[in-house]
Coordinates of C-alpha atoms and ligand atoms in Angstrom, one line a residue:
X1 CA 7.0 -12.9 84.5
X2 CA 9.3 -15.1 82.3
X3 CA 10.2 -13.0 79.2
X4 CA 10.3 -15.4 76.1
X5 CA 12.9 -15.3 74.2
X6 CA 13.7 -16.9 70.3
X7 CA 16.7 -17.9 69.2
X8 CA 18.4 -19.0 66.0
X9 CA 21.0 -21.5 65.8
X10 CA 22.3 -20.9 62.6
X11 CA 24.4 -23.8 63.1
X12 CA 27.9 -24.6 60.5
X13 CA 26.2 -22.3 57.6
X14 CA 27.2 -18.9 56.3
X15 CA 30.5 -17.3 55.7
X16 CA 30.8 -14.2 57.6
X17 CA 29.8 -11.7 54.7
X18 CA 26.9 -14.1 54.6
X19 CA 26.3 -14.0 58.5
X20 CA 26.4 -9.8 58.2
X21 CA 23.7 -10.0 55.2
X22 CA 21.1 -11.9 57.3
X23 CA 21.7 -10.1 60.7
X24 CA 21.3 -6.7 58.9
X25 CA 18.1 -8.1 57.1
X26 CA 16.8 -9.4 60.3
X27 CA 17.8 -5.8 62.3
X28 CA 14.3 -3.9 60.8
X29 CA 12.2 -6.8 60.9
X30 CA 12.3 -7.4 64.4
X31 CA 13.1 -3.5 65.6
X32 CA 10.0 -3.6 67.3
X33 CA 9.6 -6.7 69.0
X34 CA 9.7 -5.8 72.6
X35 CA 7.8 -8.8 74.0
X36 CA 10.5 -11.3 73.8
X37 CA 14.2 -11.1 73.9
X38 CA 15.4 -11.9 69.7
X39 CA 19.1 -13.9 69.9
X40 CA 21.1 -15.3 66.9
X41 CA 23.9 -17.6 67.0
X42 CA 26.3 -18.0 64.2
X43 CA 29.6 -20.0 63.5
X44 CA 32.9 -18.9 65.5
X45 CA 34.3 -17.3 62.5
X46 CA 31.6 -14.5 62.1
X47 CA 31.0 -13.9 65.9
X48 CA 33.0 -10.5 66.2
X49 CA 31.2 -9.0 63.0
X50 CA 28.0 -9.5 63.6
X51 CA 28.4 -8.8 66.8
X52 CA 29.7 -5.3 65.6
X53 CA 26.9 -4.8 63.3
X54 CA 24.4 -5.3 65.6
X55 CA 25.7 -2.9 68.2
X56 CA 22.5 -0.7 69.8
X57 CA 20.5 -3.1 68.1
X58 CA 18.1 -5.5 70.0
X59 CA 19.3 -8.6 68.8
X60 CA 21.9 -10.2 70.7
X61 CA 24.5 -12.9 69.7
X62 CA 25.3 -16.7 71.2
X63 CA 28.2 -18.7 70.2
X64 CA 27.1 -22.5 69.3
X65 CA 29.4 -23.9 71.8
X66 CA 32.6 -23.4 74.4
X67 CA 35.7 -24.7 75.6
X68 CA 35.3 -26.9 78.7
X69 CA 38.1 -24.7 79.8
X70 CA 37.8 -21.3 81.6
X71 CA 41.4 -20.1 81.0
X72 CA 43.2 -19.8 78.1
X73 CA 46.3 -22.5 77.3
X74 CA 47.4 -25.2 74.7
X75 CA 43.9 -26.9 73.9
X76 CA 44.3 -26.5 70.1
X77 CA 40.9 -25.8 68.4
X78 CA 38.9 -25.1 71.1
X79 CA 37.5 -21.5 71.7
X80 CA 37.1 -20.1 75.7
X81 CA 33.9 -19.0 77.1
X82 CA 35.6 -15.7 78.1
X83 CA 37.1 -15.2 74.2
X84 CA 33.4 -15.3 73.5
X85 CA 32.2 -12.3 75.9
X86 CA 35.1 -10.5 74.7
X87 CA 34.2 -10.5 71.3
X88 CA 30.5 -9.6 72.2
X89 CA 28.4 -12.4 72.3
X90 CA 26.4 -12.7 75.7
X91 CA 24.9 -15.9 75.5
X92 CA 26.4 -19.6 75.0
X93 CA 24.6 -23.1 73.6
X94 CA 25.6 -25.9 75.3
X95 CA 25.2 -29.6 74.9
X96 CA 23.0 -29.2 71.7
X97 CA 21.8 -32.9 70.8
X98 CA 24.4 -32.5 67.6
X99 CA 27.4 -32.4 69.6
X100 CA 25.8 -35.0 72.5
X101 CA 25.4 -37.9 69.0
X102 CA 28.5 -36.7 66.8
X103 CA 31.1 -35.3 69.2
X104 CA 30.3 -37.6 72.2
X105 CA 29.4 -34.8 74.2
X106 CA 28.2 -36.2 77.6
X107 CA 27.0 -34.5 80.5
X108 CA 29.8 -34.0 82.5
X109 CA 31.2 -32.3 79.4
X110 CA 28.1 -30.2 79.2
X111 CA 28.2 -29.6 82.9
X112 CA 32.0 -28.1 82.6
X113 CA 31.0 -26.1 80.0
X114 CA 28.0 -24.6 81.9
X115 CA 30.4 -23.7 84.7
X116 CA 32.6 -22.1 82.1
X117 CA 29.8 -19.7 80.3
X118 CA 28.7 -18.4 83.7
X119 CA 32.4 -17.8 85.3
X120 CA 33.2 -15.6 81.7
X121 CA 29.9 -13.8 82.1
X122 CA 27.8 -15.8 79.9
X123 CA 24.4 -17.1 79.8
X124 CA 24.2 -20.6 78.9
X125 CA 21.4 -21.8 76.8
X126 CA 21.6 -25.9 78.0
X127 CA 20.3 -28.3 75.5
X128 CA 18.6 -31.5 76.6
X129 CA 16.1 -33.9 74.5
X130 CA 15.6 -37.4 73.6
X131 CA 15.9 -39.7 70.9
X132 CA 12.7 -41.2 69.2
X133 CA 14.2 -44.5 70.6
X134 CA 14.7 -43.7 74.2
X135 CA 10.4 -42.0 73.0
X136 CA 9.5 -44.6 71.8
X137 CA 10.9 -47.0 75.2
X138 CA 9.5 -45.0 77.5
X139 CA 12.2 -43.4 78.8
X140 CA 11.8 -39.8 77.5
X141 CA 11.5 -38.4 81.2
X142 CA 14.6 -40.3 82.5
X143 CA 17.0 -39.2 79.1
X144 CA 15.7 -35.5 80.0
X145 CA 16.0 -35.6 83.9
X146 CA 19.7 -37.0 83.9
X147 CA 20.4 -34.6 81.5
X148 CA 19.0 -31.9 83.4
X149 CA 20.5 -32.8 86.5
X150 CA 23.8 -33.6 85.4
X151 CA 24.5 -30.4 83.0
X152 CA 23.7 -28.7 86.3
X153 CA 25.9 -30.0 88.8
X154 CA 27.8 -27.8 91.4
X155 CA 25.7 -24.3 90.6
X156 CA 24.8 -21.6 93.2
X157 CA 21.2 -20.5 93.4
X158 CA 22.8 -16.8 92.1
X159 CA 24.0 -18.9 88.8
X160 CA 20.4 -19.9 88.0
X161 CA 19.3 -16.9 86.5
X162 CA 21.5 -17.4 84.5
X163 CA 20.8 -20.5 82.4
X164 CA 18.2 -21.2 80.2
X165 CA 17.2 -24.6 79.3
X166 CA 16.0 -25.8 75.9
X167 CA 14.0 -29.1 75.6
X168 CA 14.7 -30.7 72.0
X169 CA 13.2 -33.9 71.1
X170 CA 16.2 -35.4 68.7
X171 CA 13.6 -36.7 66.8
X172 CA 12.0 -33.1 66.1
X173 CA 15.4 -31.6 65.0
X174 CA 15.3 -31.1 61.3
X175 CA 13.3 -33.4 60.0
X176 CA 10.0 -31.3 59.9
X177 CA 8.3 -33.2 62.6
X178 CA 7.5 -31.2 65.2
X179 CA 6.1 -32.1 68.8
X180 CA 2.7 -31.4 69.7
X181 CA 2.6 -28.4 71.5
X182 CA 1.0 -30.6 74.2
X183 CA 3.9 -32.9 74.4
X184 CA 6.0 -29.8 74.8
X185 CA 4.0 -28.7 77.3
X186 CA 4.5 -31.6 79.0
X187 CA 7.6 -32.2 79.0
X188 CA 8.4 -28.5 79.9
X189 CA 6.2 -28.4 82.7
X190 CA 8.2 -31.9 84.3
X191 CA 11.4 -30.3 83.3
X192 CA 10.2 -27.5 85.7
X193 CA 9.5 -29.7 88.3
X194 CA 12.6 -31.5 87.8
X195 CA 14.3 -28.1 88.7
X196 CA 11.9 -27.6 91.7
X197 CA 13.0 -30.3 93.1
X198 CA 16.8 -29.6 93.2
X199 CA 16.7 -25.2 93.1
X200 CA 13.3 -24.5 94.7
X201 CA 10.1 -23.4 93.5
X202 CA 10.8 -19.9 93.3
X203 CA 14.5 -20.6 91.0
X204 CA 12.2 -23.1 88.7
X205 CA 8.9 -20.1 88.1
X206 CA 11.7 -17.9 87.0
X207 CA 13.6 -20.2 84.6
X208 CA 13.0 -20.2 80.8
X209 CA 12.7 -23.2 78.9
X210 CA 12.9 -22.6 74.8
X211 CA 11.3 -25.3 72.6
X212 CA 13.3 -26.5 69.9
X213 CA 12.9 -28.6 66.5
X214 CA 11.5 -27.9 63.9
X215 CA 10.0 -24.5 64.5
X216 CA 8.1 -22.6 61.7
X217 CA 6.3 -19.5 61.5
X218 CA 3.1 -21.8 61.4
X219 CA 3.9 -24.2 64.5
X220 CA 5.1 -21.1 66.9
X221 CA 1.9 -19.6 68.1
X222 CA 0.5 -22.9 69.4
X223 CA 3.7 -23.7 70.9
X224 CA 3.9 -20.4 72.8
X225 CA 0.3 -20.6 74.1
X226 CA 1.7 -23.3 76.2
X227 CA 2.3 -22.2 80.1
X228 CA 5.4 -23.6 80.2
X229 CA 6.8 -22.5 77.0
X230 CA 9.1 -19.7 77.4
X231 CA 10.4 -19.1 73.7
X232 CA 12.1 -21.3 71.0
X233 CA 15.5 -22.6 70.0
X234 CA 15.1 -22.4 65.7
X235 CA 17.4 -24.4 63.6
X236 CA 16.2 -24.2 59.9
X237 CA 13.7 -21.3 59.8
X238 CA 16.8 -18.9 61.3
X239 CA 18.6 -18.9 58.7
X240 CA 16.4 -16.7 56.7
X241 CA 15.8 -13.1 58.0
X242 CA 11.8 -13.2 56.9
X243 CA 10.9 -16.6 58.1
X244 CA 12.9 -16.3 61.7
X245 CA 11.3 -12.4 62.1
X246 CA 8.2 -14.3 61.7
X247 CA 8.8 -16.7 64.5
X248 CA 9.9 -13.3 66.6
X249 CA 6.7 -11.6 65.7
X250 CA 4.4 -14.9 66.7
X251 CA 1.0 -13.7 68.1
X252 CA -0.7 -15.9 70.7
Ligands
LIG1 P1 15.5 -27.2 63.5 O1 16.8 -27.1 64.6 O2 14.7 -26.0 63.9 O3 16.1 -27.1 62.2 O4 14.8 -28.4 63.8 C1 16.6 -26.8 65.9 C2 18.0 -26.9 66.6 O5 18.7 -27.9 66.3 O6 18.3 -26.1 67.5

């Protein structure tokens, strides 16, 4: 059984005394929510606090993003996969569709980075999705597969409980349009087979694959009765305690 798990990307918002206020306020809310796995990510700069806060809690912290580098060295600006663990976060985003259009992200960028989260002992959340132009051409499933395939170059069947893959549309990001829960579905259930092909059947029933963009406390429940849905990335609705505990505490 896949345990679902919900996420918040909290993206560049909230100073760290900021961060600490909403992690707290989220802590009660979502004490009791043992059916899914409850995982906030907030900027660099509060990491280490909330990460303190929430110690014995059952939240759990991502960064937003990692160096391609493993070790540490003179790559000004950029933040190791390894300075993240030690600081307590245990899980990673990578290749979110805003640093693929803004920071020219490609895969092979995304692929390093991969490599990086799982060699410093993190889980990496990858980040693949379409724009409503490459929709619109037809060529959703192509965008998605090369994604897939290249953000995962070079990994051992023992890394691949390890990743997580979240399918945002571009178009769905933010702007309050979200997919169908069927064309999630469907393109979760050929990501999966996508991964069957290249890791085996057995690798792809066990991997999780979040839905992201635009999720609200009124979209998730559809969205999780989906067989292929295994939780949701959540831009927007995260940054409030109440709405994300809402998402958490979806009933199908
Ligand atoms: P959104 O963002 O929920 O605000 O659409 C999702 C994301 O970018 O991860």
């Amino acid at each position: 059984m896949r345990k679902p798990l919900i996420a918040g990307n909290w993206k560049m918002y909230k100073t760290v005394s900021e961060s600490v206020e909403t992690a707290l306020a989220l802590k009660p809310l979502v004490a009791n929510a043992n059916h899914c796995e409850v995982v906030i990510a907030p900027v660099f700069t509060s990491l280490k606090t909330v990460c303190d806060r929430l110690e014995g809690s059952n939240i759990k912290v991502a960064a937003q993003d990692c160096s391609t580098e493993v070790k540490e060295g003179a790559h000004t600006g950029e933040v190791a996969a390894f300075m993240l663990r030690d600081v307590g976060a245990t899980y990673v985003i990578v290749g979110h569709s805003e640093r693929r259009q803004f920071y020219a992200e490609t895969d092979a960028h995304v692929n390093k980075k991969v490599h990086a989260a799982l060699q410093s002992g993190l889980i990496a959340i990858m980040c693949v999705g379409e724009t409503l132009d490459q929709r619109e051409a037809n060529l959703a499933q192509d965008v998605v597969s090369g994604q897939l395939i290249g953000g995962l170059v070079g990994l051992t069947p023992a890394d691949l409980d390890r990743i997580i893959v979240a399918y945002e549309p571009v178009w769905a990001i933010g702007t309050g349009r979200t997919a169908t829960p069927e064309q999630a579905q469907e393109m979760h259930a050929f990501i999966r087979r996508v991964f069957a092909d290249r890791h085996g059947k057995s690798a792809a029933s066990a991997l999780r694959i979040l839905y992201g963009g635009s999720v609200k406390p009124d979209n998730i429940a559809g969205l999780m009765a989906q067989g292929d849905i295994d939780g949701a990335l959540v831009g927007g609705a995260s940054l409030q305690a109440e709405s994300f505990a809402q998402i958490v505490n979806y009933r199908v």
